[in-house]
Amino acid sequence: MLTLLSIIFIAALLAPFVHRLCPKYTGAILVTAPIAMVIWLLKKIPEVGHGHPVTESFQWVEKLDLELAFHLDGLSLLFALLISGIGSLIVLYTQGYFKGHPQQGRFMMYIIAFMASMLGVVLADHLLLVFIFWELTSFTSYLLIGFNHNSPDARNAALQAMLVTVLGGLFLMAGIIMLAGAADTWRLSEIIQRGDVLLAHKNYLPILILVCIGAFTKSAQFPFHFWLPNAMQAPTPASAYLHSSTMVKAGVYLLARLHPALGSSEEWTLILTTIGTITFLLGAIMALGQKVLKRLLAYTTVSALGAMIMLLGVGTSYTIKAMATFILAHAFYKAALFLIAGGITHETGGETSVDKLGGLRKAMPISFACAILAGLSMGGFPPFFGFVAKETWLHALDHYPLLVGATVIGGAAYVLVGFAVGFKPFLGKMPAELHAHEIPLSMRFGPIVLGLCCLAFSFFTGSIGHNLVQPAATAIVAKELEVHLHLWAGFNKAFVISLITLMIGIGLYCSRSFLVATAGRLGVLVKFGPDAAYQFLLNGVLKFAAWHTRVLQTGILRDYIRVTVLTTVALVGAALVRAGGFQRWENLAPVSIRIALVAILMISATFATVHSKSRLRSILSMGVVGFCMAILFTFFGAPDLAMTQLVIETLTVILLVLAFHHFPPFRHGSKKRTRATDIIIAASVGITISLLVLAALHVQTPTPVSDFYLEHSYKEAHGRNVVNVILVDFRALDTLGEITVLTIAALGAYALMKLKPKKEEGGE
Amino acid sequence: MEVVLAIVIGFLYGGGLYLMMRRNLIQLIIGLGLLSHGANLLIFTAGGLRKGGAPILADGEKVFSTIPADPLPQALILTSIVISFAVTAFALVLFLRTYQTVGTDDVDELKETETE
């Protein structure tokens, strides 16, 4: 698994180069990587179906207990097949969609990188690994939505999707850390066996809520659903792939994966069913009034995701079977419709509104055929796979009349959208100004394969149910169950409800112009929606940042020093108070008169330096301080320091004296109040530092490093002067660094002196 | 003894920072100088003051008979003195050039990146 995953990542890296070398066949070459994955997965179906998951594990960071662990069971297999299978078709489609586009290589890179990340999410067995891939999908999604970076709308949508999903990711991270703590393992395959421990754990509810927030943001559940329709700014291949069939299902996947561990509690059912149902209805109802092809599809995607969460929340083995079936059905018809919608927009020169399209059946017969298949499957018409899924679903909700009611409303909306995208653009009269032609060959694979699957799956319900749905459902429920899907389950209650749904749906479609008009009038409500709340929060953060920068980054040195110094005083002071007192006053060197005299001299010289109005006096007083330093060094056994200090201090004073007359005399007096404040601040630093020195005296390391130097300097370095040996031998590299600093300073000073800025000639 | 030095260090820090908060470029450099004196003395004092003589072996000896002054802070300070000289020299030239280019030595006026 790791090998195949790496191959796809490498394919992503190579994509721009492949595109440069043979731009006509980029897609055809790159598609080999995901196809290899598909073949491998197909070969594993029998093994996994018999309950033998494929596992792989490599040590990564031992200390962090981090392994590259992968685990392929029924659930992972279903998702991985969808990701790599649809991914292959998308790569081919991209080839045609971006034909001749100079940035095609870049797009390919993003979308294949996304594919690999998404495969990582569903295959990884280590929670941290899942999280890493999870964040990678958010990141690649950001790049894909913002692909048209010249458009401000695309940039905003990309940022919004990123902020919402990454914020959710942070919650998820907290959740999985607590989850791993509670289960005492990072391995998902082990966590799901410890459901009873987790259910009884005191952190159960926080874990559930945190994980749910992570999953809900990713899977666009209410109230985080708003980013998904906005994300339709992405180029269509990305919308079809990320924002309908794969990435947005990551949240559903994660919750399904954790169902054995966290499910089967009342809280689980309550949270998931409530949020899922709200999202399901909200998405469906909002889809009714949409005019733009991709937005129609986007809102029903939100709705479908809600339905999956709802079915998962109910959590009986029937609803879970229904969910797995629906995931399959939805992925196929939704991706097909997106690809067709993209094709229509692409071939009509950018037309996106449903109402301005019509009569394309002659110009685009192949697209039309695929659209019929996918549209009818979406509506849930027999004998399409969408019908099978809806039957299973209605059957599973037998004891939940409220949810059946919701399903009827939602299902009717799907009929409307299926018609509006699948039929409306092709039927009727073609508007005069519309010119269209059939999509090119590479763009046909996707719609044809996906569309045919929508129909063909219905005739292989037995084998689909047995090989794909059953292992997936088994993994979610974590106990053996049998799945028998039927195209025709008899004339029962579910079928009647299905028929009613279809009828209402057709009725809705007929009154679509009224619905769109109503939606237009209700548009004001958007001002109070979560999207507006997001904008409000974002603006708030930006305003706070602007205020913060204005206050702290004034550009005046004094303010910077004040902030830095006061922070230091506060932190060091707090640390000193916490350390408490200065217990050890012993071992202090005795006060001798000569040192006391030097100290007094230094303090007076400092005063003179600070206070003097004359530049020369100030400089000389500073020199006095430096020479006093040299005296102190000689007192305490540091002749080398004393010598260096003398030389350097002399040099500094000479330098300053030479330079100062180039400057004007001191003339910028500060205000009295500023000076007073500065004195207080300076005094507080002085006192803090004095206390710090006193406190530092009783910090004593058990074995000072110095002992090593004292002992080894003659034995190993053959030098008698230990300080010199440290500098040129033990820490020679540091000294090299020091010399480098000196050289750079010297070069810089020289350059500043010699290179005069060119005087601008002419002037303005 | 340490108490006396601690007070001196406090004064050097306070004086240095006070000068750095003034508006003249020259005072800024002098303040920087005082501050580095303070820092050097801080390292020196915190490293422990021993009156045991310099850490230099006399001719013919192979080990220290009495414990000498700690060589490590000395090595650090030696580096520090040299570096602060480099900084002072560079700052001086930089300020000189700034004054000549911008036409002011008032630090408060040096807050735009654009010259006229």
CSV table of N, CA and C in Angstrom, one decimal, chain A residues 175 177-184 194-210 261-262 267:
chain,number,residue,atom,x,y,z
A,175,GLY,N,-9.5,16.0,19.5
A,175,GLY,CA,-10.3,14.8,19.7
A,175,GLY,C,-9.5,13.5,19.6
A,177,ILE,N,-6.3,13.0,19.9
A,177,ILE,CA,-5.3,12.9,21.0
A,177,ILE,C,-6.0,12.3,22.3
A,178,MET,N,-7.2,12.9,22.6
A,178,MET,CA,-7.9,12.4,23.7
A,178,MET,C,-8.4,10.9,23.5
A,179,LEU,N,-8.8,10.7,22.2
A,179,LEU,CA,-9.3,9.3,21.9
A,179,LEU,C,-8.1,8.3,22.1
A,180,ALA,N,-6.9,8.7,21.6
A,180,ALA,CA,-5.8,7.7,21.7
A,180,ALA,C,-5.5,7.6,23.2
A,181,GLY,N,-5.6,8.6,24.0
A,181,GLY,CA,-5.3,8.5,25.4
A,181,GLY,C,-6.3,7.6,26.1
A,182,ALA,N,-7.6,7.8,25.7
A,182,ALA,CA,-8.6,7.0,26.4
A,182,ALA,C,-8.5,5.5,26.0
A,183,ALA,N,-8.2,5.3,24.7
A,183,ALA,CA,-8.1,3.9,24.3
A,183,ALA,C,-6.7,3.3,24.5
A,184,ASP,N,-5.8,4.1,24.8
A,184,ASP,CA,-4.4,3.7,25.1
A,184,ASP,C,-3.7,3.1,23.9
A,194,ARG,N,-12.2,-1.4,21.2
A,194,ARG,CA,-12.3,-1.0,22.6
A,194,ARG,C,-13.5,-0.1,22.9
A,195,GLY,N,-14.6,-0.4,22.1
A,195,GLY,CA,-15.8,0.5,22.3
A,195,GLY,C,-16.3,0.6,23.7
A,196,ASP,N,-16.3,-0.6,24.4
A,196,ASP,CA,-16.9,-0.5,25.8
A,196,ASP,C,-16.0,0.3,26.7
A,197,VAL,N,-14.7,0.2,26.5
A,197,VAL,CA,-13.8,1.1,27.4
A,197,VAL,C,-14.1,2.5,27.1
A,198,LEU,N,-14.2,2.9,25.8
A,198,LEU,CA,-14.4,4.3,25.4
A,198,LEU,C,-15.8,4.8,25.9
A,199,LEU,N,-16.8,3.9,25.8
A,199,LEU,CA,-18.2,4.4,26.1
A,199,LEU,C,-18.2,4.7,27.6
A,200,ALA,N,-17.4,4.0,28.4
A,200,ALA,CA,-17.5,4.2,29.9
A,200,ALA,C,-16.5,5.3,30.3
A,201,HIS,N,-15.7,5.7,29.4
A,201,HIS,CA,-14.6,6.6,29.7
A,201,HIS,C,-15.2,8.0,30.1
A,202,LYS,N,-14.5,8.7,31.0
A,202,LYS,CA,-15.1,10.0,31.4
A,202,LYS,C,-14.9,11.0,30.3
A,203,ASN,N,-14.0,10.8,29.4
A,203,ASN,CA,-13.9,11.8,28.3
A,203,ASN,C,-14.7,11.5,27.1
A,204,TYR,N,-15.6,10.5,27.2
A,204,TYR,CA,-16.3,10.1,26.0
A,204,TYR,C,-17.0,11.2,25.3
A,205,LEU,N,-17.8,12.0,26.1
A,205,LEU,CA,-18.5,13.1,25.4
A,205,LEU,C,-17.6,14.1,24.8
A,206,PRO,N,-16.6,14.6,25.5
A,206,PRO,CA,-15.7,15.6,24.8
A,206,PRO,C,-15.1,15.0,23.5
A,207,ILE,N,-14.7,13.7,23.6
A,207,ILE,CA,-14.1,13.1,22.4
A,207,ILE,C,-15.1,13.1,21.3
A,208,LEU,N,-16.3,12.7,21.6
A,208,LEU,CA,-17.3,12.6,20.5
A,208,LEU,C,-17.6,13.9,19.9
A,209,ILE,N,-17.7,15.0,20.8
A,209,ILE,CA,-18.0,16.3,20.2
A,209,ILE,C,-16.9,16.8,19.4
A,210,LEU,N,-15.6,16.7,19.8
A,210,LEU,CA,-14.5,17.2,19.1
A,210,LEU,C,-14.4,16.5,17.7
A,261,ALA,N,-16.3,2.2,17.8
A,261,ALA,CA,-15.7,2.7,19.1
A,261,ALA,C,-16.6,3.7,19.8
A,262,LEU,N,-17.2,4.6,19.0
A,262,LEU,CA,-17.9,5.7,19.6
A,262,LEU,C,-19.5,5.6,19.5
A,267,GLU,N,-25.9,9.8,22.9
A,267,GLU,CA,-25.4,11.0,22.4
A,267,GLU,C,-25.0,11.0,21.0
